[in-house]
CSV table of C-alpha atoms and ligand atoms in Angstrom, one decimal:
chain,number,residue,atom,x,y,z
A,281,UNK,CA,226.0,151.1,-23.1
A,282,UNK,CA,226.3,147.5,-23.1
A,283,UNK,CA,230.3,146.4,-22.6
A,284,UNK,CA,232.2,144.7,-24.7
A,285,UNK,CA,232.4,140.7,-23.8
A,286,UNK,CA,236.0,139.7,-23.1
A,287,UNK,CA,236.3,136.3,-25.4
A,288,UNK,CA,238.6,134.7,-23.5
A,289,UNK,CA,238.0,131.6,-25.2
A,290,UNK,CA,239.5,132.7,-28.6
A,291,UNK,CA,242.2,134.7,-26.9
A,292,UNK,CA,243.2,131.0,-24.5
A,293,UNK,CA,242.9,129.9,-28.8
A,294,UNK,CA,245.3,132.6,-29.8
A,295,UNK,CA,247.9,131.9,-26.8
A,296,UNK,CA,248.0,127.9,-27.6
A,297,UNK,CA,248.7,129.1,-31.1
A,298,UNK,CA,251.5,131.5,-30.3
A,299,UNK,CA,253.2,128.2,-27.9
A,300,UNK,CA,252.6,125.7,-30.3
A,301,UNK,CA,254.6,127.6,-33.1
A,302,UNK,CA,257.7,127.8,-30.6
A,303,UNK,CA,257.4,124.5,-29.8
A,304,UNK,CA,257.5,123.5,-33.2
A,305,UNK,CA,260.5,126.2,-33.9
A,306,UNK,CA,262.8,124.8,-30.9
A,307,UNK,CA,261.8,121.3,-32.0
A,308,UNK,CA,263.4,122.3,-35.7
A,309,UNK,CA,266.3,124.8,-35.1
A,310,UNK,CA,267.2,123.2,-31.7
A,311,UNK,CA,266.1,119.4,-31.8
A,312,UNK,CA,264.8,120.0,-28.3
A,313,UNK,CA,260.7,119.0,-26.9
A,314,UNK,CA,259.3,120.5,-24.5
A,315,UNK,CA,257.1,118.8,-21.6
A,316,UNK,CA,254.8,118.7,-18.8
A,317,UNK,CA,254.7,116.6,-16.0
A,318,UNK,CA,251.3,116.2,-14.8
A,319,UNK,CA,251.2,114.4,-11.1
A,320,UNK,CA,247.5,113.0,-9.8
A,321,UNK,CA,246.7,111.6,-6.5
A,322,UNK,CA,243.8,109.2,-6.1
A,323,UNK,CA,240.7,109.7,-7.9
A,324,UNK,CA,238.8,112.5,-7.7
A,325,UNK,CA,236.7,113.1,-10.8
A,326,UNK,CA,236.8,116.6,-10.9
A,327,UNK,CA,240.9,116.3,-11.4
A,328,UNK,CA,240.4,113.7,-13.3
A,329,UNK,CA,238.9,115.5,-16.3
A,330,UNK,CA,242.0,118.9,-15.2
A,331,UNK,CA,244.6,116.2,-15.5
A,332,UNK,CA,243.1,114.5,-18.7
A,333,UNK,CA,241.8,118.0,-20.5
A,334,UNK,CA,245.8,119.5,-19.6
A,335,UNK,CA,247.5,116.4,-20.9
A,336,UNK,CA,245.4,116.7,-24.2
A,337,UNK,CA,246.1,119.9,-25.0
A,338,UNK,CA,249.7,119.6,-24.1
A,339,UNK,CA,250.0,117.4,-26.6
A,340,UNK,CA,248.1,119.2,-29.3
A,341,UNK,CA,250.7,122.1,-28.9
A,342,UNK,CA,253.5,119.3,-29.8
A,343,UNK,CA,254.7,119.2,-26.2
A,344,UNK,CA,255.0,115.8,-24.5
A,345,UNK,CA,253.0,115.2,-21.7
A,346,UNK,CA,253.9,112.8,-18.9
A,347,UNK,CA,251.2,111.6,-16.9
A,348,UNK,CA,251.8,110.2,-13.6
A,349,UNK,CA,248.9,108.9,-11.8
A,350,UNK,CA,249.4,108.2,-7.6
A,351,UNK,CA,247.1,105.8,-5.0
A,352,UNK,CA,245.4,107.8,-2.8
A,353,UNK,CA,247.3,106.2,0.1
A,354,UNK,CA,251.0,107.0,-1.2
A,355,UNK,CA,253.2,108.5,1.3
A,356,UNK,CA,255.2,111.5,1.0
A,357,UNK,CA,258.8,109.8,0.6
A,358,UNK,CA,257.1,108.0,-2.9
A,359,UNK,CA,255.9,111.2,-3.8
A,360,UNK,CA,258.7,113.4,-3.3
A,361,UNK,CA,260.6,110.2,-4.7
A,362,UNK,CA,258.6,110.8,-8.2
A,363,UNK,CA,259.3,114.5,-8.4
A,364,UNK,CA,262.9,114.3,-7.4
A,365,UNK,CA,262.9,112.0,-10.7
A,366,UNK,CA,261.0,114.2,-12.3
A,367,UNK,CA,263.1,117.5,-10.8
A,368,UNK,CA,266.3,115.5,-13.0
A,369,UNK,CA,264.8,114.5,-16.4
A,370,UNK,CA,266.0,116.8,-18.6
A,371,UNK,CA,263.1,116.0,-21.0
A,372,UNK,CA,260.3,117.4,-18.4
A,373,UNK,CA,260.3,121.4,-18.2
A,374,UNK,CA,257.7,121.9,-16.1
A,375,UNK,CA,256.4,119.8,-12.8
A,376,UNK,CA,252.8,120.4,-11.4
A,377,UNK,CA,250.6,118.0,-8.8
A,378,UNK,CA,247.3,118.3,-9.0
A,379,UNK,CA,245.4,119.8,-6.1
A,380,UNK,CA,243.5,119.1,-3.7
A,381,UNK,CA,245.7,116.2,-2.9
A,382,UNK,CA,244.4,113.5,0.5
A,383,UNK,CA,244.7,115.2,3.5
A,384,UNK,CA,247.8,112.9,4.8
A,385,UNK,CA,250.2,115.2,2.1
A,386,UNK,CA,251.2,118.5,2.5
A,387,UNK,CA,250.4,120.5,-0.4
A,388,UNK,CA,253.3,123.6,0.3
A,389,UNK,CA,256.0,120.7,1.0
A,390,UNK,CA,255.2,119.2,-2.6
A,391,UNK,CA,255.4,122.4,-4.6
A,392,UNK,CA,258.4,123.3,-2.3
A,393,UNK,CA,260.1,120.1,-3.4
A,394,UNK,CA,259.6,121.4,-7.0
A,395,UNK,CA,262.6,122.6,-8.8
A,396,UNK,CA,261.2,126.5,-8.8
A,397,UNK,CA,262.7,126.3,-12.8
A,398,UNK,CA,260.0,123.7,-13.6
A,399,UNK,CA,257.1,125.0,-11.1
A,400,UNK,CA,254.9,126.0,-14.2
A,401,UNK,CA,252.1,126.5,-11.8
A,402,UNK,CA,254.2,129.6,-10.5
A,403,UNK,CA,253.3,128.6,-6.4
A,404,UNK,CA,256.9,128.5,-5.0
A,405,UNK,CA,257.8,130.5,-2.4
A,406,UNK,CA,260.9,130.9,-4.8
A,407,UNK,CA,258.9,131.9,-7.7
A,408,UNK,CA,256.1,134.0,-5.6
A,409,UNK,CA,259.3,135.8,-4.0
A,410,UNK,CA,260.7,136.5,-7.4
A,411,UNK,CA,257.6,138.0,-8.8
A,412,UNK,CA,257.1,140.4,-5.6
A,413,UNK,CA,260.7,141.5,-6.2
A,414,UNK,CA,260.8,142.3,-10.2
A,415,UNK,CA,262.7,139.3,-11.2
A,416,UNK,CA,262.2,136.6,-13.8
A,417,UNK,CA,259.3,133.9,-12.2
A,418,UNK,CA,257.2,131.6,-13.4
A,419,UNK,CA,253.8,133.4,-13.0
A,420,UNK,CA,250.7,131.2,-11.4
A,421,UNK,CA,248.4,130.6,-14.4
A,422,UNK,CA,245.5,132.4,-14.0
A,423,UNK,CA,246.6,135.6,-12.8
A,424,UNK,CA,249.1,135.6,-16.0
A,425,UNK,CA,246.0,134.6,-17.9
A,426,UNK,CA,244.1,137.9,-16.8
A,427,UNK,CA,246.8,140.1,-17.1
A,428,UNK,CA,247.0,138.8,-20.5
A,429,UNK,CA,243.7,140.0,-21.4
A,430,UNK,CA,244.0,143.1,-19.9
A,431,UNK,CA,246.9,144.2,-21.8
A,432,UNK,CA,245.0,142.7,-25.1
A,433,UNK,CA,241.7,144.7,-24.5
A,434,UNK,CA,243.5,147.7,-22.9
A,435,UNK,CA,247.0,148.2,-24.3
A,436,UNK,CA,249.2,149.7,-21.2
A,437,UNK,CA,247.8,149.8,-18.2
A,438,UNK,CA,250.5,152.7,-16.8
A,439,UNK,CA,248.5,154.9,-13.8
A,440,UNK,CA,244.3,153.0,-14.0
A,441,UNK,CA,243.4,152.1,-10.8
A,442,UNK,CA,243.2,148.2,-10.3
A,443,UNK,CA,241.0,146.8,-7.5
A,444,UNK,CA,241.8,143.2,-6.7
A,445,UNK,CA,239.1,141.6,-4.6
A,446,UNK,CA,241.0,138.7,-3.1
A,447,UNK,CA,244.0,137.7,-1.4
A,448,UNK,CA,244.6,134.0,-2.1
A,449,UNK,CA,248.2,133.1,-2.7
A,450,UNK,CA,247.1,131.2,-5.8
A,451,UNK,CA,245.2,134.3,-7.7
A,452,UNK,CA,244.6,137.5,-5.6
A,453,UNK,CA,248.6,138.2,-4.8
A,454,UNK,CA,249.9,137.4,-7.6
A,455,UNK,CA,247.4,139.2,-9.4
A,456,UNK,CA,248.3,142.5,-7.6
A,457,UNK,CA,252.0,141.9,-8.3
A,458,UNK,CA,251.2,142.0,-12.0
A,459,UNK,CA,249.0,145.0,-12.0
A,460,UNK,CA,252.0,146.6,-9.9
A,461,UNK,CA,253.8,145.5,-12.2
A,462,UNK,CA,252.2,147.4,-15.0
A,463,UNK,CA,252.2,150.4,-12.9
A,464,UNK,CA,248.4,149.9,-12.2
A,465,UNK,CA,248.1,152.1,-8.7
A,466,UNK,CA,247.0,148.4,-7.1
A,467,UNK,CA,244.1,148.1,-4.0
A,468,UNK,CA,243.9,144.5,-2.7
A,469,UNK,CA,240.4,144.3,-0.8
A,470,UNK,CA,238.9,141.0,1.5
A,471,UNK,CA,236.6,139.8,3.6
A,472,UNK,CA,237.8,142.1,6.4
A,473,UNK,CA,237.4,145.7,4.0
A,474,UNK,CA,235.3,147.9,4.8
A,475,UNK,CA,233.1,149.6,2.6
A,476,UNK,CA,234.3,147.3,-0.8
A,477,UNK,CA,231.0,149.1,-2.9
A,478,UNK,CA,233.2,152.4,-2.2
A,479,UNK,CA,236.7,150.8,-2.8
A,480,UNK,CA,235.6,149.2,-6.0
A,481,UNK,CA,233.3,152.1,-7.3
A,482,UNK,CA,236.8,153.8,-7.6
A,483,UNK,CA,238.5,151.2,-9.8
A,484,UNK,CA,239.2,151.0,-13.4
A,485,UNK,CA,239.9,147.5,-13.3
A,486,UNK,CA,238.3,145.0,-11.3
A,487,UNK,CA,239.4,141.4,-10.3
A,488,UNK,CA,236.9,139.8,-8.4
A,489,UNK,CA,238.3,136.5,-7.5
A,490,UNK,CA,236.4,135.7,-4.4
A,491,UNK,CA,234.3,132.3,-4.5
A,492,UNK,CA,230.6,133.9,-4.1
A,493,UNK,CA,228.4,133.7,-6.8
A,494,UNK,CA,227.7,136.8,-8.2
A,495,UNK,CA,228.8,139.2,-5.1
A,496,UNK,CA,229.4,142.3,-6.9
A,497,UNK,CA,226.2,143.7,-8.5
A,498,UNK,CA,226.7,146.4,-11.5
A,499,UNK,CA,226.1,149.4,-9.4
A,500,UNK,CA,229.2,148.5,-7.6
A,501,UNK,CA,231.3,149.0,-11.0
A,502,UNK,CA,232.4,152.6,-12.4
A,503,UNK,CA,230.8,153.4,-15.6
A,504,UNK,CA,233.4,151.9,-18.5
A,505,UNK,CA,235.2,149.6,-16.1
A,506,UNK,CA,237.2,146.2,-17.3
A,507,UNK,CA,236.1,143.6,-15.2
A,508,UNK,CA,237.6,140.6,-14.8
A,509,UNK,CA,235.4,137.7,-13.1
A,510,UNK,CA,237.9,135.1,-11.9
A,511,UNK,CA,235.1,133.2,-9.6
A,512,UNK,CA,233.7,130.0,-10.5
A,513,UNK,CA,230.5,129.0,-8.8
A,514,UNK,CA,228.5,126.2,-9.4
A,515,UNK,CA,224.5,126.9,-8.7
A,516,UNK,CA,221.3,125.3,-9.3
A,517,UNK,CA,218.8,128.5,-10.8
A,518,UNK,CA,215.5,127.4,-11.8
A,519,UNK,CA,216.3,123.6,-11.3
A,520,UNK,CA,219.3,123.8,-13.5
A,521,UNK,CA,222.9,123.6,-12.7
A,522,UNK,CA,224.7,126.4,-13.6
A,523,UNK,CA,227.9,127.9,-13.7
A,524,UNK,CA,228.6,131.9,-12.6
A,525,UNK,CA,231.3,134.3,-11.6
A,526,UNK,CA,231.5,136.4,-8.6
A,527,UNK,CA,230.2,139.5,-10.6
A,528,UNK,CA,226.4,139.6,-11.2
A,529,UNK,CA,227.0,139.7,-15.0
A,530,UNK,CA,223.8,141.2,-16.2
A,531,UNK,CA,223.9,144.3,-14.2
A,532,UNK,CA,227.6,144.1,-14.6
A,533,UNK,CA,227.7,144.0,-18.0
A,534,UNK,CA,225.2,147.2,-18.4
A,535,UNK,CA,227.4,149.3,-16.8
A,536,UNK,CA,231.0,148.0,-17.5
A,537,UNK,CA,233.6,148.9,-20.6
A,538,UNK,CA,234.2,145.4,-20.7
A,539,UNK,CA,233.8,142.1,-18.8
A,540,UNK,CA,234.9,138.6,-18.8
A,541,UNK,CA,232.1,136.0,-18.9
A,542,UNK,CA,231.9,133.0,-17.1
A,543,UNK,CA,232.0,130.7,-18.9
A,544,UNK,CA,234.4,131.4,-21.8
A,545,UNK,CA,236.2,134.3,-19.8
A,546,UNK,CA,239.3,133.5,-17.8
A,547,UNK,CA,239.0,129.6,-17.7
A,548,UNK,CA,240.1,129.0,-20.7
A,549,UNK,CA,243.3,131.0,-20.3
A,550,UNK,CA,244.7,128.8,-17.1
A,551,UNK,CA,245.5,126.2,-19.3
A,552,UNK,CA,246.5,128.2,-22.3
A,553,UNK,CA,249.2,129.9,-19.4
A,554,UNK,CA,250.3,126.4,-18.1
A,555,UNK,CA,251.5,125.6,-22.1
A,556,UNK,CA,253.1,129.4,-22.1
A,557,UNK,CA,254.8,128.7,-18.8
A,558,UNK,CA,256.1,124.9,-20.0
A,559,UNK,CA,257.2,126.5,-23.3
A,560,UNK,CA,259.0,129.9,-21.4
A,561,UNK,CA,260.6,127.1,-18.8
A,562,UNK,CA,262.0,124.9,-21.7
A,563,UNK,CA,263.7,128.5,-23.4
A,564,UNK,CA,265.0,129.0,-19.8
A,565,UNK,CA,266.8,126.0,-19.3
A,566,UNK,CA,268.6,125.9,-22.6
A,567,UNK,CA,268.9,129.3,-22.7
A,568,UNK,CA,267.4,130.0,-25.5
A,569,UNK,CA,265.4,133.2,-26.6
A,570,UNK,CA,261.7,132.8,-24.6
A,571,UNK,CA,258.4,133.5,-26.9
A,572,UNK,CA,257.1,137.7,-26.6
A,573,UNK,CA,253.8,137.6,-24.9
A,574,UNK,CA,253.7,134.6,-23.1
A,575,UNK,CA,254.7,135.8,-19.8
A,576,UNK,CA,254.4,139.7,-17.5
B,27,LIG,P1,240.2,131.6,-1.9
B,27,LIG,O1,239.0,131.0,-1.2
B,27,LIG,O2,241.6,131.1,-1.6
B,27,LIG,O3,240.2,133.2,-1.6
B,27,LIG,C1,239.1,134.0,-1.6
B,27,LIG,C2,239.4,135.4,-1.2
B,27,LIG,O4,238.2,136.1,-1.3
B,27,LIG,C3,240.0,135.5,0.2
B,27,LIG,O5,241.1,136.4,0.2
B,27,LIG,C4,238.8,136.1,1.0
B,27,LIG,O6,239.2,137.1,2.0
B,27,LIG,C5,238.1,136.9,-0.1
B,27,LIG,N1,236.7,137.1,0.3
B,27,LIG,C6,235.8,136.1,0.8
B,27,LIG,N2,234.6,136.7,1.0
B,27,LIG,C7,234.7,138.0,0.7
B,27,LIG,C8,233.8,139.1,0.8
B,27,LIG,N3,232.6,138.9,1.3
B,27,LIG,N4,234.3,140.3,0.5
B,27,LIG,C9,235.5,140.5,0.0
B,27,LIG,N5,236.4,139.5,-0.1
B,27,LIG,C10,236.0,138.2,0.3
B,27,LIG,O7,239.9,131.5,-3.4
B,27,LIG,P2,240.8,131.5,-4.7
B,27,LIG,O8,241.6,132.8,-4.8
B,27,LIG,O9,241.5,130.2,-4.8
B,27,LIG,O10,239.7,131.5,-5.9
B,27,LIG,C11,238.8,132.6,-6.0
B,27,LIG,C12,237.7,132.2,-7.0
B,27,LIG,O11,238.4,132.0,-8.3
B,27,LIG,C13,237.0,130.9,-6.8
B,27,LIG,O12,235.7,131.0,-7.3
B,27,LIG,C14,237.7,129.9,-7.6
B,27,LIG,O13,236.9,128.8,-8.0
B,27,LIG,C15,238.1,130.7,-8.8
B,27,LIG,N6,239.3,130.2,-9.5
B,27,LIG,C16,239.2,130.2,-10.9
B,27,LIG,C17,240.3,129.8,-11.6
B,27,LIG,C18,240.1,129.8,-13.1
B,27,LIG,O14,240.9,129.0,-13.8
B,27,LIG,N7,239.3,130.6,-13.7
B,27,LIG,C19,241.5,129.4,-11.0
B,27,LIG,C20,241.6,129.6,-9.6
B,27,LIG,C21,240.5,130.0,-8.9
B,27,LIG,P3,240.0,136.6,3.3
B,27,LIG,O15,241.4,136.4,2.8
B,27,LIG,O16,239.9,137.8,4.2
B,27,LIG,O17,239.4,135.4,3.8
């Protein structure tokens, strides 16, 4: 049977809905706007279009957005100058750089210099540490954005079995966290695994958030699996540039429940968790009631 396609597009929709109504509610019963700092080094174009696609749709949920662009030669002290401002303007609730910065700056030192309250990217060791130990964090993005449509496709996830293939601190960690979370009985699998076709032949949820196109092939996948395809891999096939996961999604997709495509899977939900994170920050530091379903 042919699984069901995860639209993570319209879901990323339905999340910058649900934020954009709280906005407008604190903006009304609290005269308070929430906002996103958005820092970017140099020029790259890649983070050109992040920065300038993040700072739109900040805005189109009725945050502000503060955009605060850097010379690829600016030392640290400038830098960390910027988001000690930025760490004690009570209008900004959430503080992210955009990475890969030049290699003179230090990527952990900047998100360590973040206030962990307005680290919306969720990368602190502070936030990270939070997360592993049950407490309130600010969740990394895109992990928050799968878990999101887990819960949305699945309902509880109390007792599956959850393969995570991946260990980064940015996705794969995190990731596992949330399943455990969820009382998902969690395996995290990498490079060094032996036997991964056996490990995630077991699993009734697969992340695959590795970096290699298309690694795991269908017959890797238990029949009725939810598969989400983290991986983003840019390939020429047949002369054309194209964009894939790290699952092979046509054999996947024969043999899986359900699956994420890429594009239009979880992409679209990093954003969509950056606005939930800026908007669940904002509630935080007023104290005010946070949104349901915007954060684990
Ligand atoms: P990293 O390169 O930081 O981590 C990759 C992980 O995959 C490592 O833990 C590595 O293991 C593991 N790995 C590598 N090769 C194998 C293998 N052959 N078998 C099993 N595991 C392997 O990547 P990220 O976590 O940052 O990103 C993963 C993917 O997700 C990328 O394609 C990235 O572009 C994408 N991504 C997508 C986002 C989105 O918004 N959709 C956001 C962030 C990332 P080891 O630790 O042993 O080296």
């Amino acid at each position: 049977m042919a699984a069901d396609i995860i639209d993570g597009k319209a879901f990323a929709a339905s999340v910058r809905e649900k934020v954009a109504e709280h906005v407008a509610r604190l903006k009304e019963e609290n005269g308070i706007t929430a906002g996103l700092a958005v820092i970017l080094v140099g020029e790259d174009p890649a983070s050109e279009v992040y920065v300038r696609n993040k700072g739109k749709q900040t805005l189109e949920v009725g945050m502000n957005s503060f955009e605060h662009k850097l010379p690829a030669d600016v030392s640290e002290e400038e830098l960390f100058a910027l988001v000690d401002k930025l760490n004690a303007d009570p209008a900004v609730h959430g503080i992210l750089c955009q990475f890969p910065v030049p290699d003179h700056l230090d990527e952990r030192a900047i998100v360590a210099r973040i206030d962990p309250a307005k680290d919306v990217d969720g990368l602190s060791v502070v936030n990270a540490g939070r997360l592993a130990s049950g407490q309130k964090a600010l969740i990394s993005c895109t992990p928050l954005g799968c878990l999101m449509l887990l819960r949305d496709k699945l309902g509880s996830l109390s007792g599956l079995d959850a393969v995570v293939i991946g260990r980064s601190n940015l996705v794969g960690k995190p990731m596992a966290q949330l399943l455990l979370g969820d009382s998902c009985t969690v395996t995290m699998a990498h490079s060094r695994t032996k036997d991964l076709k056996e490990v995630v032949g077991r699993a009734d949820i697969v992340i695959a958030a590795v970096g290699r196109p298309e690694m795991v092939p269908g017959d890797w996948i238990k029949e009725g699996a939810t598969v989400i395809d983290v991986g983003i891999n840019r390939i020429e096939r047949d002369g054309k540039r194209k964009l894939v996961g790290d699952v092979d999604f046509a054999s996947v997709s024969a043999r899986a429940g359900a699956v994420t495509p890429v594009p239009g899977g979880v992409g679209p939900m990093t954003i969509a968790c950056l606005l939930a994170n800026t908007v669940t920050a904002c509630c935080r530091a007023h104290g005010l009631a946070e949104p349901e379903g915007l954060t684990a």
